[in-house]
Amino acid sequence: MTATLLLIQALNGLQFGLILFLIAAGLTLVFGVMDFINLAHGVQYMVGAYLVAAFSAWTGNFGLALLLALPTALAFGLLLEVLIFRHLYDRDHLDQVLATFGVIVFLNQAVKFIWGAAPLNVPVPEIFSGSIEITDGLLYPVYRLVIIAAGLAVALLLYVLVSRTRVGMLVRAGATNPQMVSALGVNIQRLFMVVFGFGAMLAGFAGAMVAPILSVEPGMGDNILILAFVVIVIGGIGSIRGAFLAAILIGLVDTVGRSFAPNILRFFLDPATASQTGRAVAPMLIYIFMAAVLFFRPSGLFPAKR
Amino acid sequence: MTDIARMQSASIVPPAPRIERVPLILFGALAIAPFLAALSGAEGYVLSLLCRVMIFGLAALSLDLILGYGALVSFGHAAFLGIGGYAVGILASHGMEDALVQIPVALAASGLFAAITGTISLRTKGVYFIMITLAFGQMLFFLATSLAAYGGDDGLTLPSRSLLAGTTILKNDRVFYGFCFICLLGVYVLAREIVSSRFGRVLRGAKENPTRMEAIGFHPFRFQLLAYVISGMMAGLAGVLLANQAEFISPSFMTWQRSGELIFMVVLGGLGSLHGAIVGAAAFLLLEEFLPEILHLASFMLSSDLQSRLVENWKMVFGPVLILIVLFVRGGIMGLVPGGRHD
Amino acid sequence: MTKPLLELRNLRKNYGALIVTDDVSLSVPEGEVHAIIGPNGAGKTTLIHQISGLAPSGSGQVLFDGQDITGLRLHERARRGLARSFQITSVLPGFSALENVALAVQARSGSSYRLFGNAAREPDLNGPAMECLNLVGLGSRSHVLAGLLSHGEKRQLELAIALATEPKLLLLDEPLAGTGHEESRRVVEVLRRLRSRTTILLIEHDMEAVFSLADRISVLVYGRLIATGTPEQIRHNPEVRAAYLGEEEMA
């Protein structure tokens, strides 16, 4: 019984971790290549979710909505880059934090203005509804498996892009040594735009994918943004590989921790105290984990910069 | 050129401290405000708004101590507001309602939390420091949401304001205003003293050039840690006051957005002048308070329906205002006041 | 000869496959002015970093005043009397010249954890600081912000800061780097005045200055010490001449 529960929680953790990775990938690149802290990355996830909600209400088809949402999210990211972020690259981190904070305030209210404060629901696409039996007696929703598959596919795609293409090479070089890249005569402005737009689209994709299983509401990107920061800090800023591993770790620690912390504590404490303490400790686990990682490795697990 | 001329004309021993204009005006205004409030016909509202200004001014001031003088961008400072607030709430719900008990407990708890998290955070630099302080803030936020015995997500309404030495005088809004004023003034004077002390000089030096400081024998870490602890305790005091002002505590005291707002107040006022942080807090809160009113007035030509939608969504104006301030008002409000900055 | 103040034993440092300092052994007696010269890329600055504790050594030992300080960090070594200047000027630009030096005085006198009392008005800090500034010829510029000083003046300020820590050994990383002729003459003058007060180990490219200042000179080439001796011995050492052939004409 517990083994089944563990398997389900592990799958949930994996799914959550992959979503985190989609968000963190763009964040860590923007961070690594441009040395730019973008707090507004979380609202791009929210925008992705709202776009897919709006388009699927309009077209009645999730797949079509996704196809429309992705380029829109990309365009939106580029718009923000041109309007605001571009003017912040040569500012210090403090200014970047504050200006992008202003973007969050604006966009959280803007979606309320356009779509109202009430959460929106996006139906799970017809062909992926229902559950399948993975092992004996273990039913698992198909759509969540689709998210896992999509997340893994994007991770693979990203790996190929970063390690096999010319732009990918520039991105890797940029994360390690930005001065060198601009010294090579690369149009750094265009590289920034590409990275930025791509990151925004990935975050939008993550938001779009989770829209059918979460409620789409203002501020939904705020807390996941912090988790994405935890991921890239643990993984090492600028490292895609680090972000991937850290995202999966965080997804698993958080999901499995929440359901098992009380059980584990029961070995040490009486049941009532254990369940109470477990509930209190579980949401803190990933932060404790992060503190532990940074205590031993102040630049994360896979520091890209030397 | 004029800069150099001014430097050279200075004598060897710095001039005796002249009374500075900005803090004098600031504290003077806060001191006479309650008398004006009594005439305004909305005394309760004005006093409560100004109390909030002073409390957030205190929190922003505490942040300026490490941000403006130590370049430590703590993105988890709201956690200390929460610690102070929960110290009041938890103690009160166990029957310890006296501020003379609550404040020392709040200070000790804030100091302890700062010492532990600071020891880990200060090992990291730059962006990592921002992120790790943010994460510690979130950690405490989630801890608060899981404190079912003390209201969990919903928070906890205090039975009443804290007692002061067994008396209930803080229940009087004017007395409470005075109490906040004294706390703010006291912390301001203390912070000014710290900044110009030997300790403060090392802290400022470590901000400018840590390697140079090590080369003459200082280990910046210890100084930064102590500053972080002091700053955390000051913010904890602000938390005690905030809980009393709202007569309520909840995890929303320590969201990361709140930490972001505190940073904004400091930058808005102007980094590294202490009173600038108070001015920044005032500007921020008053803007937040009156922006809907201003929008209402400014949009008189629109239909009443549009007008009310605009007022309701005032944050859509507030966000861009924040962005424009960052982009165009460098040096904050203190940078605009002639002679408003000192180092 | 007096006992060695600084002794390096088989110091080595590599960045990956690149060996930067290789088996460097050297002993500097108290009171000596010792110069290390060598062509560009010889590992001189790395060696200074290893001695001062800014960069850890791969292997070998640094002995200072009879004690092994290999494992100590920059600030701990500074506390033991090992002061250094930097090749790229490293002062506190937002502090006045006086405050820069007073901070160094503060590092060795009394607690720096005092939270009260205006440090800028402490005569016990400003007095000795002023003395150091006068010694390097910056007395009249004491209230200028360090960031506004000329390049040569910053070099002088660096010396004053290092002096103010009352070091037993002064490590100078190219004290003349980037100075004009007039400025460099002034710095050399200051260094000459300092030799009676402290032991000096310096790296310098200006051969004229090195040969006129140093009691002994060591030559570092590709991370190895190829010769140590008096200026006269070094001048006539064939290996040294070979190493410098084509680099620059020796004085």
PDB file of C-alpha atoms in Angstrom, chain A residues 88-245:
ATOM      1  CA  LEU A  88      18.016  47.148 -17.082  1.00  0.00           C
ATOM      2  CA  TYR A  89      20.877  44.932 -18.280  1.00  0.00           C
ATOM      3  CA  ASP A  90      23.562  47.407 -17.283  1.00  0.00           C
ATOM      4  CA  ARG A  91      21.907  48.264 -13.964  1.00  0.00           C
ATOM      5  CA  ASP A  92      22.809  46.551 -10.716  1.00  0.00           C
ATOM      6  CA  HIS A  93      20.859  43.591  -9.395  1.00  0.00           C
ATOM      7  CA  LEU A  94      18.946  45.739  -6.975  1.00  0.00           C
ATOM      8  CA  ASP A  95      17.414  47.887  -9.725  1.00  0.00           C
ATOM      9  CA  GLN A  96      16.592  44.764 -11.719  1.00  0.00           C
ATOM     10  CA  VAL A  97      14.819  43.199  -8.752  1.00  0.00           C
ATOM     11  CA  LEU A  98      12.749  46.317  -8.171  1.00  0.00           C
ATOM     12  CA  ALA A  99      11.767  47.069 -11.754  1.00  0.00           C
ATOM     13  CA  THR A 100      10.742  43.493 -12.453  1.00  0.00           C
ATOM     14  CA  PHE A 101       8.849  43.565  -9.160  1.00  0.00           C
ATOM     15  CA  GLY A 102       6.877  46.455 -10.631  1.00  0.00           C
ATOM     16  CA  VAL A 103       6.123  44.293 -13.658  1.00  0.00           C
ATOM     17  CA  ILE A 104       4.656  41.635 -11.366  1.00  0.00           C
ATOM     18  CA  VAL A 105       2.429  44.159  -9.589  1.00  0.00           C
ATOM     19  CA  PHE A 106       1.171  45.378 -12.945  1.00  0.00           C
ATOM     20  CA  LEU A 107       0.562  42.009 -14.577  1.00  0.00           C
ATOM     21  CA  ASN A 108      -1.098  40.375 -11.586  1.00  0.00           C
ATOM     22  CA  GLN A 109      -3.574  43.214 -11.624  1.00  0.00           C
ATOM     23  CA  ALA A 110      -3.849  43.250 -15.407  1.00  0.00           C
ATOM     24  CA  VAL A 111      -5.031  39.637 -15.599  1.00  0.00           C
ATOM     25  CA  LYS A 112      -7.551  40.443 -12.872  1.00  0.00           C
ATOM     26  CA  PHE A 113      -8.668  43.395 -14.965  1.00  0.00           C
ATOM     27  CA  ILE A 114      -9.068  41.335 -18.118  1.00  0.00           C
ATOM     28  CA  TRP A 115     -10.280  37.966 -16.834  1.00  0.00           C
ATOM     29  CA  GLY A 116     -11.557  38.794 -13.357  1.00  0.00           C
ATOM     30  CA  ALA A 117     -10.277  37.674  -9.964  1.00  0.00           C
ATOM     31  CA  ALA A 118     -12.056  34.310  -9.973  1.00  0.00           C
ATOM     32  CA  PRO A 119      -9.964  31.271 -10.939  1.00  0.00           C
ATOM     33  CA  LEU A 120     -10.488  29.948 -14.475  1.00  0.00           C
ATOM     34  CA  ASN A 121     -10.775  26.277 -15.265  1.00  0.00           C
ATOM     35  CA  VAL A 122      -9.356  24.659 -18.354  1.00  0.00           C
ATOM     36  CA  PRO A 123     -10.801  21.232 -19.161  1.00  0.00           C
ATOM     37  CA  VAL A 124      -8.371  18.369 -19.588  1.00  0.00           C
ATOM     38  CA  PRO A 125      -8.167  17.581 -23.315  1.00  0.00           C
ATOM     39  CA  GLU A 126     -10.596  14.813 -24.279  1.00  0.00           C
ATOM     40  CA  ILE A 127      -8.076  12.253 -25.527  1.00  0.00           C
ATOM     41  CA  PHE A 128      -5.942  12.528 -22.381  1.00  0.00           C
ATOM     42  CA  SER A 129      -8.756  12.425 -19.847  1.00  0.00           C
ATOM     43  CA  GLY A 130      -9.164   9.469 -17.570  1.00  0.00           C
ATOM     44  CA  SER A 131      -6.575   7.292 -15.925  1.00  0.00           C
ATOM     45  CA  ILE A 132      -4.621   4.251 -16.847  1.00  0.00           C
ATOM     46  CA  GLU A 133      -3.469   1.388 -14.728  1.00  0.00           C
ATOM     47  CA  ILE A 134       0.301   1.492 -14.407  1.00  0.00           C
ATOM     48  CA  THR A 135       0.712  -1.501 -12.148  1.00  0.00           C
ATOM     49  CA  ASP A 136      -1.806  -3.671 -10.363  1.00  0.00           C
ATOM     50  CA  GLY A 137      -4.454  -1.459  -8.868  1.00  0.00           C
ATOM     51  CA  LEU A 138      -2.495   1.733  -9.441  1.00  0.00           C
ATOM     52  CA  LEU A 139      -4.463   4.220 -11.502  1.00  0.00           C
ATOM     53  CA  TYR A 140      -2.728   7.362 -12.658  1.00  0.00           C
ATOM     54  CA  PRO A 141      -4.218  10.248 -14.665  1.00  0.00           C
ATOM     55  CA  VAL A 142      -3.124  10.125 -18.306  1.00  0.00           C
ATOM     56  CA  TYR A 143      -2.766  13.868 -18.567  1.00  0.00           C
ATOM     57  CA  ARG A 144      -0.151  13.967 -15.827  1.00  0.00           C
ATOM     58  CA  LEU A 145       1.834  11.359 -17.728  1.00  0.00           C
ATOM     59  CA  VAL A 146       1.537  13.594 -20.783  1.00  0.00           C
ATOM     60  CA  ILE A 147       3.024  16.468 -18.793  1.00  0.00           C
ATOM     61  CA  ILE A 148       5.905  14.229 -17.745  1.00  0.00           C
ATOM     62  CA  ALA A 149       6.475  13.153 -21.329  1.00  0.00           C
ATOM     63  CA  ALA A 150       6.297  16.716 -22.629  1.00  0.00           C
ATOM     64  CA  GLY A 151       8.657  17.925 -19.918  1.00  0.00           C
ATOM     65  CA  LEU A 152      11.196  15.222 -20.727  1.00  0.00           C
ATOM     66  CA  ALA A 153      10.876  15.948 -24.441  1.00  0.00           C
ATOM     67  CA  VAL A 154      11.536  19.651 -23.927  1.00  0.00           C
ATOM     68  CA  ALA A 155      14.466  18.875 -21.663  1.00  0.00           C
ATOM     69  CA  LEU A 156      15.924  16.680 -24.389  1.00  0.00           C
ATOM     70  CA  LEU A 157      15.286  19.316 -27.030  1.00  0.00           C
ATOM     71  CA  LEU A 158      16.951  21.924 -24.865  1.00  0.00           C
ATOM     72  CA  TYR A 159      19.933  19.656 -24.331  1.00  0.00           C
ATOM     73  CA  VAL A 160      20.337  19.237 -28.077  1.00  0.00           C
ATOM     74  CA  LEU A 161      19.889  22.950 -28.714  1.00  0.00           C
ATOM     75  CA  VAL A 162      22.399  24.009 -26.109  1.00  0.00           C
ATOM     76  CA  SER A 163      25.023  21.385 -26.808  1.00  0.00           C
ATOM     77  CA  ARG A 164      24.727  20.982 -30.575  1.00  0.00           C
ATOM     78  CA  THR A 165      23.831  24.309 -32.172  1.00  0.00           C
ATOM     79  CA  ARG A 166      25.725  27.515 -32.781  1.00  0.00           C
ATOM     80  CA  VAL A 167      23.331  29.584 -30.686  1.00  0.00           C
ATOM     81  CA  GLY A 168      23.626  26.972 -27.956  1.00  0.00           C
ATOM     82  CA  MET A 169      27.378  27.247 -28.031  1.00  0.00           C
ATOM     83  CA  LEU A 170      27.138  31.025 -27.702  1.00  0.00           C
ATOM     84  CA  VAL A 171      24.737  30.630 -24.816  1.00  0.00           C
ATOM     85  CA  ARG A 172      27.072  28.264 -23.021  1.00  0.00           C
ATOM     86  CA  ALA A 173      30.021  30.542 -23.668  1.00  0.00           C
ATOM     87  CA  GLY A 174      27.951  33.508 -22.542  1.00  0.00           C
ATOM     88  CA  ALA A 175      27.060  31.844 -19.273  1.00  0.00           C
ATOM     89  CA  THR A 176      30.712  31.123 -18.574  1.00  0.00           C
ATOM     90  CA  ASN A 177      32.294  34.300 -19.836  1.00  0.00           C
ATOM     91  CA  PRO A 178      30.037  37.061 -21.209  1.00  0.00           C
ATOM     92  CA  GLN A 179      32.899  39.461 -21.996  1.00  0.00           C
ATOM     93  CA  MET A 180      34.467  36.907 -24.266  1.00  0.00           C
ATOM     94  CA  VAL A 181      31.297  36.451 -26.272  1.00  0.00           C
ATOM     95  CA  SER A 182      30.884  40.143 -26.930  1.00  0.00           C
ATOM     96  CA  ALA A 183      34.580  40.368 -27.742  1.00  0.00           C
ATOM     97  CA  LEU A 184      34.026  37.770 -30.454  1.00  0.00           C
ATOM     98  CA  GLY A 185      31.853  40.260 -32.264  1.00  0.00           C
ATOM     99  CA  VAL A 186      28.589  38.433 -31.658  1.00  0.00           C
ATOM    100  CA  ASN A 187      25.533  40.633 -31.707  1.00  0.00           C
ATOM    101  CA  ILE A 188      24.960  40.327 -27.997  1.00  0.00           C
ATOM    102  CA  GLN A 189      21.712  42.273 -28.097  1.00  0.00           C
ATOM    103  CA  ARG A 190      20.200  39.767 -30.491  1.00  0.00           C
ATOM    104  CA  LEU A 191      21.529  36.823 -28.478  1.00  0.00           C
ATOM    105  CA  PHE A 192      19.915  38.303 -25.378  1.00  0.00           C
ATOM    106  CA  MET A 193      16.616  38.669 -27.169  1.00  0.00           C
ATOM    107  CA  VAL A 194      16.696  35.091 -28.401  1.00  0.00           C
ATOM    108  CA  VAL A 195      17.511  33.724 -24.968  1.00  0.00           C
ATOM    109  CA  PHE A 196      14.952  35.928 -23.329  1.00  0.00           C
ATOM    110  CA  GLY A 197      12.147  35.136 -25.718  1.00  0.00           C
ATOM    111  CA  PHE A 198      12.896  31.450 -25.560  1.00  0.00           C
ATOM    112  CA  GLY A 199      12.901  31.500 -21.755  1.00  0.00           C
ATOM    113  CA  ALA A 200       9.599  33.354 -21.701  1.00  0.00           C
ATOM    114  CA  MET A 201       8.102  30.820 -24.077  1.00  0.00           C
ATOM    115  CA  LEU A 202       9.274  27.887 -21.951  1.00  0.00           C
ATOM    116  CA  ALA A 203       7.717  29.432 -18.858  1.00  0.00           C
ATOM    117  CA  GLY A 204       4.543  30.096 -20.840  1.00  0.00           C
ATOM    118  CA  PHE A 205       4.570  26.475 -22.003  1.00  0.00           C
ATOM    119  CA  ALA A 206       4.834  25.285 -18.396  1.00  0.00           C
ATOM    120  CA  GLY A 207       1.880  27.480 -17.437  1.00  0.00           C
ATOM    121  CA  ALA A 208      -0.128  26.219 -20.398  1.00  0.00           C
ATOM    122  CA  MET A 209       0.552  22.577 -19.564  1.00  0.00           C
ATOM    123  CA  VAL A 210      -0.530  22.857 -15.934  1.00  0.00           C
ATOM    124  CA  ALA A 211      -3.600  24.973 -16.703  1.00  0.00           C
ATOM    125  CA  PRO A 212      -5.906  21.910 -16.928  1.00  0.00           C
ATOM    126  CA  ILE A 213      -4.800  20.528 -13.542  1.00  0.00           C
ATOM    127  CA  LEU A 214      -4.420  23.743 -11.534  1.00  0.00           C
ATOM    128  CA  SER A 215      -6.713  26.678 -11.218  1.00  0.00           C
ATOM    129  CA  VAL A 216      -5.641  29.597 -13.360  1.00  0.00           C
ATOM    130  CA  GLU A 217      -5.609  32.658 -11.116  1.00  0.00           C
ATOM    131  CA  PRO A 218      -3.822  35.968 -10.543  1.00  0.00           C
ATOM    132  CA  GLY A 219      -0.578  35.571  -8.605  1.00  0.00           C
ATOM    133  CA  MET A 220      -0.226  31.898  -9.530  1.00  0.00           C
ATOM    134  CA  GLY A 221       3.314  32.572 -10.747  1.00  0.00           C
ATOM    135  CA  ASP A 222       4.543  34.238  -7.574  1.00  0.00           C
ATOM    136  CA  ASN A 223       5.320  31.259  -5.425  1.00  0.00           C
ATOM    137  CA  ILE A 224       6.509  29.027  -8.221  1.00  0.00           C
ATOM    138  CA  LEU A 225       8.959  31.774  -9.164  1.00  0.00           C
ATOM    139  CA  ILE A 226      10.599  31.444  -5.784  1.00  0.00           C
ATOM    140  CA  LEU A 227      10.824  27.680  -6.239  1.00  0.00           C
ATOM    141  CA  ALA A 228      12.419  28.236  -9.641  1.00  0.00           C
ATOM    142  CA  PHE A 229      14.979  30.481  -7.977  1.00  0.00           C
ATOM    143  CA  VAL A 230      15.670  27.791  -5.416  1.00  0.00           C
ATOM    144  CA  VAL A 231      16.191  25.378  -8.296  1.00  0.00           C
ATOM    145  CA  ILE A 232      18.674  27.510 -10.190  1.00  0.00           C
ATOM    146  CA  VAL A 233      20.582  28.437  -7.068  1.00  0.00           C
ATOM    147  CA  ILE A 234      20.918  24.793  -6.066  1.00  0.00           C
ATOM    148  CA  GLY A 235      21.773  23.788  -9.614  1.00  0.00           C
ATOM    149  CA  GLY A 236      24.290  26.553 -10.084  1.00  0.00           C
ATOM    150  CA  ILE A 237      23.399  29.701 -12.000  1.00  0.00           C
ATOM    151  CA  GLY A 238      23.721  29.349 -15.762  1.00  0.00           C
ATOM    152  CA  SER A 239      23.775  25.564 -15.788  1.00  0.00           C
ATOM    153  CA  ILE A 240      20.961  23.818 -17.648  1.00  0.00           C
ATOM    154  CA  ARG A 241      22.104  20.445 -16.407  1.00  0.00           C
ATOM    155  CA  GLY A 242      22.176  21.733 -12.843  1.00  0.00           C
ATOM    156  CA  ALA A 243      18.701  23.222 -13.244  1.00  0.00           C
ATOM    157  CA  PHE A 244      17.380  19.902 -14.526  1.00  0.00           C
ATOM    158  CA  LEU A 245      18.763  17.817 -11.689  1.00  0.00           C
TER     159      LEU A 245
END
